[in-house]
PDB file of C-alpha atoms in Angstrom:
ATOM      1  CA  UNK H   1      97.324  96.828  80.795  1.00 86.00           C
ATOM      2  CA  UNK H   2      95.144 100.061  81.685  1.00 94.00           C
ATOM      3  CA  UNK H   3      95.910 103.459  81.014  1.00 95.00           C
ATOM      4  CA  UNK H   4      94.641 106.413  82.799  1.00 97.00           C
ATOM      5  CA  UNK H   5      93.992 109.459  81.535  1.00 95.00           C
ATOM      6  CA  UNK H   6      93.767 112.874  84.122  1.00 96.00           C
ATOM      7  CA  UNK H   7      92.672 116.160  82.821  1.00 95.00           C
ATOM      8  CA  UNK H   8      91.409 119.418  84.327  1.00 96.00           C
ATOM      9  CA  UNK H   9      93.996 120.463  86.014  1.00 95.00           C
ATOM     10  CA  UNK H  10      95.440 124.642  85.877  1.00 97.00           C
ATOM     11  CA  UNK H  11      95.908 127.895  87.597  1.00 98.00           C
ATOM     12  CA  UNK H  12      93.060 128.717  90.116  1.00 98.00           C
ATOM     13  CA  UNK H  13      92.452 132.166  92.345  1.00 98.00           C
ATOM     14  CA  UNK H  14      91.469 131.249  95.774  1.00 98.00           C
ATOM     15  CA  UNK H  15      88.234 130.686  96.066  1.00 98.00           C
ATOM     16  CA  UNK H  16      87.847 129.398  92.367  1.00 98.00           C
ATOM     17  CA  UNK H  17      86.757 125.887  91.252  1.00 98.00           C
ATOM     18  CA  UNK H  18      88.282 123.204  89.134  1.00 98.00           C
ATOM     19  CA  UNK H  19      87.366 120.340  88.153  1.00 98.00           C
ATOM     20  CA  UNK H  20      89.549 117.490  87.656  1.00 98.00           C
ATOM     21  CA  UNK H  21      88.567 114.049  85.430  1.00 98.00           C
ATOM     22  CA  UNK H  22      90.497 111.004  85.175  1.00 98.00           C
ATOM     23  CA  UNK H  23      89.564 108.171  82.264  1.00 97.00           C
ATOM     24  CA  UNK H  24      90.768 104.044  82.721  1.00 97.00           C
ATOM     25  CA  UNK H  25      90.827 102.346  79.404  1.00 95.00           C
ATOM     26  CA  UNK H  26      92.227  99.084  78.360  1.00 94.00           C
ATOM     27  CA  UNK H  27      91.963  95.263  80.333  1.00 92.00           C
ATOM     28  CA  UNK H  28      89.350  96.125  82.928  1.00 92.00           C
ATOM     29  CA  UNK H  29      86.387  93.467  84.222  1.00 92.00           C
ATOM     30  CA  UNK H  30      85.528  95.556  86.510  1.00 92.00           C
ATOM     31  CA  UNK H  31      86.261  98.752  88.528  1.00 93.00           C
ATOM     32  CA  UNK H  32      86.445  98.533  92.416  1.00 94.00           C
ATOM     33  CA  UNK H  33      86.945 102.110  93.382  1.00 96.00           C
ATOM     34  CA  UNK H  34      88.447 105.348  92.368  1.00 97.00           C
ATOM     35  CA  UNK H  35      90.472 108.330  93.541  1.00 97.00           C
ATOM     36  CA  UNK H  36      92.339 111.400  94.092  1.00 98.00           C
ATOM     37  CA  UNK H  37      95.216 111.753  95.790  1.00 98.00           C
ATOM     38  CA  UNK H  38      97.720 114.828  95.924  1.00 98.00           C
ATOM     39  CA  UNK H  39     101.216 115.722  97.356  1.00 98.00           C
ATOM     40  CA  UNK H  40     102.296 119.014  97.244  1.00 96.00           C
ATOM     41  CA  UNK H  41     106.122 120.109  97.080  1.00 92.00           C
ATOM     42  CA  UNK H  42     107.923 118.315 100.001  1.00 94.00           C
ATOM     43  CA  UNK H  43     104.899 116.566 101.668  1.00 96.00           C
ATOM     44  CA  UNK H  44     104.247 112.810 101.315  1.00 97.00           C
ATOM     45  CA  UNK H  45     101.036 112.003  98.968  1.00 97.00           C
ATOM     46  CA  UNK H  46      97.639 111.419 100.686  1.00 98.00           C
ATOM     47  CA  UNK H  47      94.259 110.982  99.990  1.00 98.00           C
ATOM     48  CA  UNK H  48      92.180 113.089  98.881  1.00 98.00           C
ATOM     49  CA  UNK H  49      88.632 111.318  97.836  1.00 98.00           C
ATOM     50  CA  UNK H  50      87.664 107.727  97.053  1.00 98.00           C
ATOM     51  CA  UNK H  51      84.663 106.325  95.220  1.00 97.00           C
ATOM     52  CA  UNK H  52      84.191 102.581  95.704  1.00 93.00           C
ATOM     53  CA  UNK H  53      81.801 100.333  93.207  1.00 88.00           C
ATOM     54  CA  UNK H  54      79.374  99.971  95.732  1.00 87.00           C
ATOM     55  CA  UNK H  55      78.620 103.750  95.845  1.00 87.00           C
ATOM     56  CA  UNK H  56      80.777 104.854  99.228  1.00 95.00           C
ATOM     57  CA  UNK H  57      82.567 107.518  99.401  1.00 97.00           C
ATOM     58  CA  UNK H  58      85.081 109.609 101.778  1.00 96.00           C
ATOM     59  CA  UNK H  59      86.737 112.223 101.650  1.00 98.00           C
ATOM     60  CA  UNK H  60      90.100 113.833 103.899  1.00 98.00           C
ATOM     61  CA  UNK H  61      88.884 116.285 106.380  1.00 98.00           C
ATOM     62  CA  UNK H  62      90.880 119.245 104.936  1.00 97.00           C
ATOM     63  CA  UNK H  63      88.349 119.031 101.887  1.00 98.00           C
ATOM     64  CA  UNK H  64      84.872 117.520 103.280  1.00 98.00           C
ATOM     65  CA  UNK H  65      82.633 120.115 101.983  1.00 97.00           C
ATOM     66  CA  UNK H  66      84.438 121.819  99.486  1.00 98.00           C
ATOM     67  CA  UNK H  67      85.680 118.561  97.045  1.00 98.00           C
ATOM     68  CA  UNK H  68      82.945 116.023  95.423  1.00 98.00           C
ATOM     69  CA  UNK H  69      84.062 112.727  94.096  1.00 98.00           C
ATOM     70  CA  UNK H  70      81.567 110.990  91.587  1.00 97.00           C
ATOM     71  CA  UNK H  71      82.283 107.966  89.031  1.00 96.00           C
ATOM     72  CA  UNK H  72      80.557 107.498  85.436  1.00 94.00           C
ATOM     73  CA  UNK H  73      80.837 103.779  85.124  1.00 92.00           C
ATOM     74  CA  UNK H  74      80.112 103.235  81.812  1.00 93.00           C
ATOM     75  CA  UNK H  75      83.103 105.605  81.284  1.00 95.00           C
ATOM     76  CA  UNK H  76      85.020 104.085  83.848  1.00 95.00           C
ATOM     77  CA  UNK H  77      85.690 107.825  84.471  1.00 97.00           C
ATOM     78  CA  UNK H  78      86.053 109.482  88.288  1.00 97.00           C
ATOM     79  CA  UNK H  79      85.446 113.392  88.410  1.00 98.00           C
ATOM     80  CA  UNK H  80      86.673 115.502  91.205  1.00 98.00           C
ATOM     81  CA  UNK H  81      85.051 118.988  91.571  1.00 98.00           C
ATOM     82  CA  UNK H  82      86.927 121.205  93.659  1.00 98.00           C
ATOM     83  CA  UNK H  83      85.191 124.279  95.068  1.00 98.00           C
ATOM     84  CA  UNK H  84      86.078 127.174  97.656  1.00 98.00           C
ATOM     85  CA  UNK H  85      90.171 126.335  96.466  1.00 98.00           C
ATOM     86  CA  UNK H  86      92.344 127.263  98.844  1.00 98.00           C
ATOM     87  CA  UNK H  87      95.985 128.170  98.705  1.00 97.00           C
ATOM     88  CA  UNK H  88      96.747 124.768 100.538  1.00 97.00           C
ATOM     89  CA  UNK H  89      95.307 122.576  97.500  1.00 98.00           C
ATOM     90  CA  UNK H  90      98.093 123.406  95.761  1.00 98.00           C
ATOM     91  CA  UNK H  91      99.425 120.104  94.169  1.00 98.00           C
ATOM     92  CA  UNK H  92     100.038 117.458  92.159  1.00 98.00           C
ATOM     93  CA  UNK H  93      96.541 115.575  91.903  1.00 98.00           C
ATOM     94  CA  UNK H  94      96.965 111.977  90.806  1.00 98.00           C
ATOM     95  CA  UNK H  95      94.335 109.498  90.103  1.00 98.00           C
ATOM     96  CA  UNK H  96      94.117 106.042  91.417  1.00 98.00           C
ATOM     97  CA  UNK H  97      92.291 102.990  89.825  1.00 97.00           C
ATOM     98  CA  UNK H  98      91.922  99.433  91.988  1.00 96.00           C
ATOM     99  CA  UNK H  99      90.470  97.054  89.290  1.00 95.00           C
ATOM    100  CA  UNK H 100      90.632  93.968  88.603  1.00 93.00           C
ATOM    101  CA  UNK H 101      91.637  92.549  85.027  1.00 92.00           C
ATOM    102  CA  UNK H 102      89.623  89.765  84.255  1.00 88.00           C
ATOM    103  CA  UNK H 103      87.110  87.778  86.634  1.00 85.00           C
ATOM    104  CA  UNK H 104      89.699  84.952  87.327  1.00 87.00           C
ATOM    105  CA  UNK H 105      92.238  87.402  88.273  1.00 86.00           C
ATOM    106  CA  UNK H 106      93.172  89.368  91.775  1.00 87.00           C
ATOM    107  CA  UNK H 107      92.939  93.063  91.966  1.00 92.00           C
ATOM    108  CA  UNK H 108      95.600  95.391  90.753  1.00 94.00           C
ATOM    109  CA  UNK H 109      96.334  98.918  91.261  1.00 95.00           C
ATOM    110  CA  UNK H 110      97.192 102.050  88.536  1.00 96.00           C
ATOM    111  CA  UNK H 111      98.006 105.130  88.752  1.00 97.00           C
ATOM    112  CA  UNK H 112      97.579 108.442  86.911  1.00 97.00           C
ATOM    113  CA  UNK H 113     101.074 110.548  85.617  1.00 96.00           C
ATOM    114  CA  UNK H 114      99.194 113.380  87.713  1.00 97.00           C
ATOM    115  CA  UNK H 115      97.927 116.721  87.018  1.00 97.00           C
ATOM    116  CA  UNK H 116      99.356 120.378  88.735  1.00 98.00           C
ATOM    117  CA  UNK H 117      96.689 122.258  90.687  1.00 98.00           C
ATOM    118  CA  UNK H 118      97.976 125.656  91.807  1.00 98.00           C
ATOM    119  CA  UNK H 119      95.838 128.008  93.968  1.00 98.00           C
ATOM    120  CA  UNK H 120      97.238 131.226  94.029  1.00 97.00           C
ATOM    121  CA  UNK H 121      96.132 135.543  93.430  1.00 95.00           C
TER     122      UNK H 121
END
């Protein structure tokens, strides 16, 4: 079983920067990416950022250039620093870990209880 831990969220002025981390602990081989999603109040959820194993990265158009994903594998931890916040951002940011248990085993999937980003003056 893995647990994930998300912290960083808060209340941000346009503009402002946050950044959000997100910590997997418990049955993990190994790590095959990592991520950020967000749904905001009656929207469905969607990617925001992903960070694979292999050192790829993307990113949804509304933030290329203002959001950086980066992982700290030895900390199986994924950081998301937000910058330029906009109004928009506003939402529930939940983390995402695909990983795989054990080497014999498939990949599973876990996700974060989420953190609230607001964006507002």
């Amino acid at each position: 079983q893995v647990q994930l831990v998300e912290s960083g969220g808060g209340l941000v002025q346009p503009g402002g920067s946050l950044r959000l981390s997100c910590e997997a602990s418990g049955m993990i081989f190994i790590i095959d990416a990592m991520g950020w999603y967000r749904q905001a109040p009656g929207k469905e959820r969607e990617l925001v950022a992903a960070a694979t194993n292999g050192g790829s990265t993307n990113y949804a158009d509304s933030v290329k250039g203002r959001f950086t994903i980066s992982r700290d594998n030895a900390k199986n931890t994924v950081y998301l620093q937000m910058n330029s916040l906009k109004p928009e951002d506003t939402a529930v940011y939940y983390c995402n870990v695909n990983y795989r248990p054990t080497s014999w085993r498939g990949p599973a999937d876990v996700w974060g209880k989420g953190t609230l980003v607001t964006v507002s003056s």
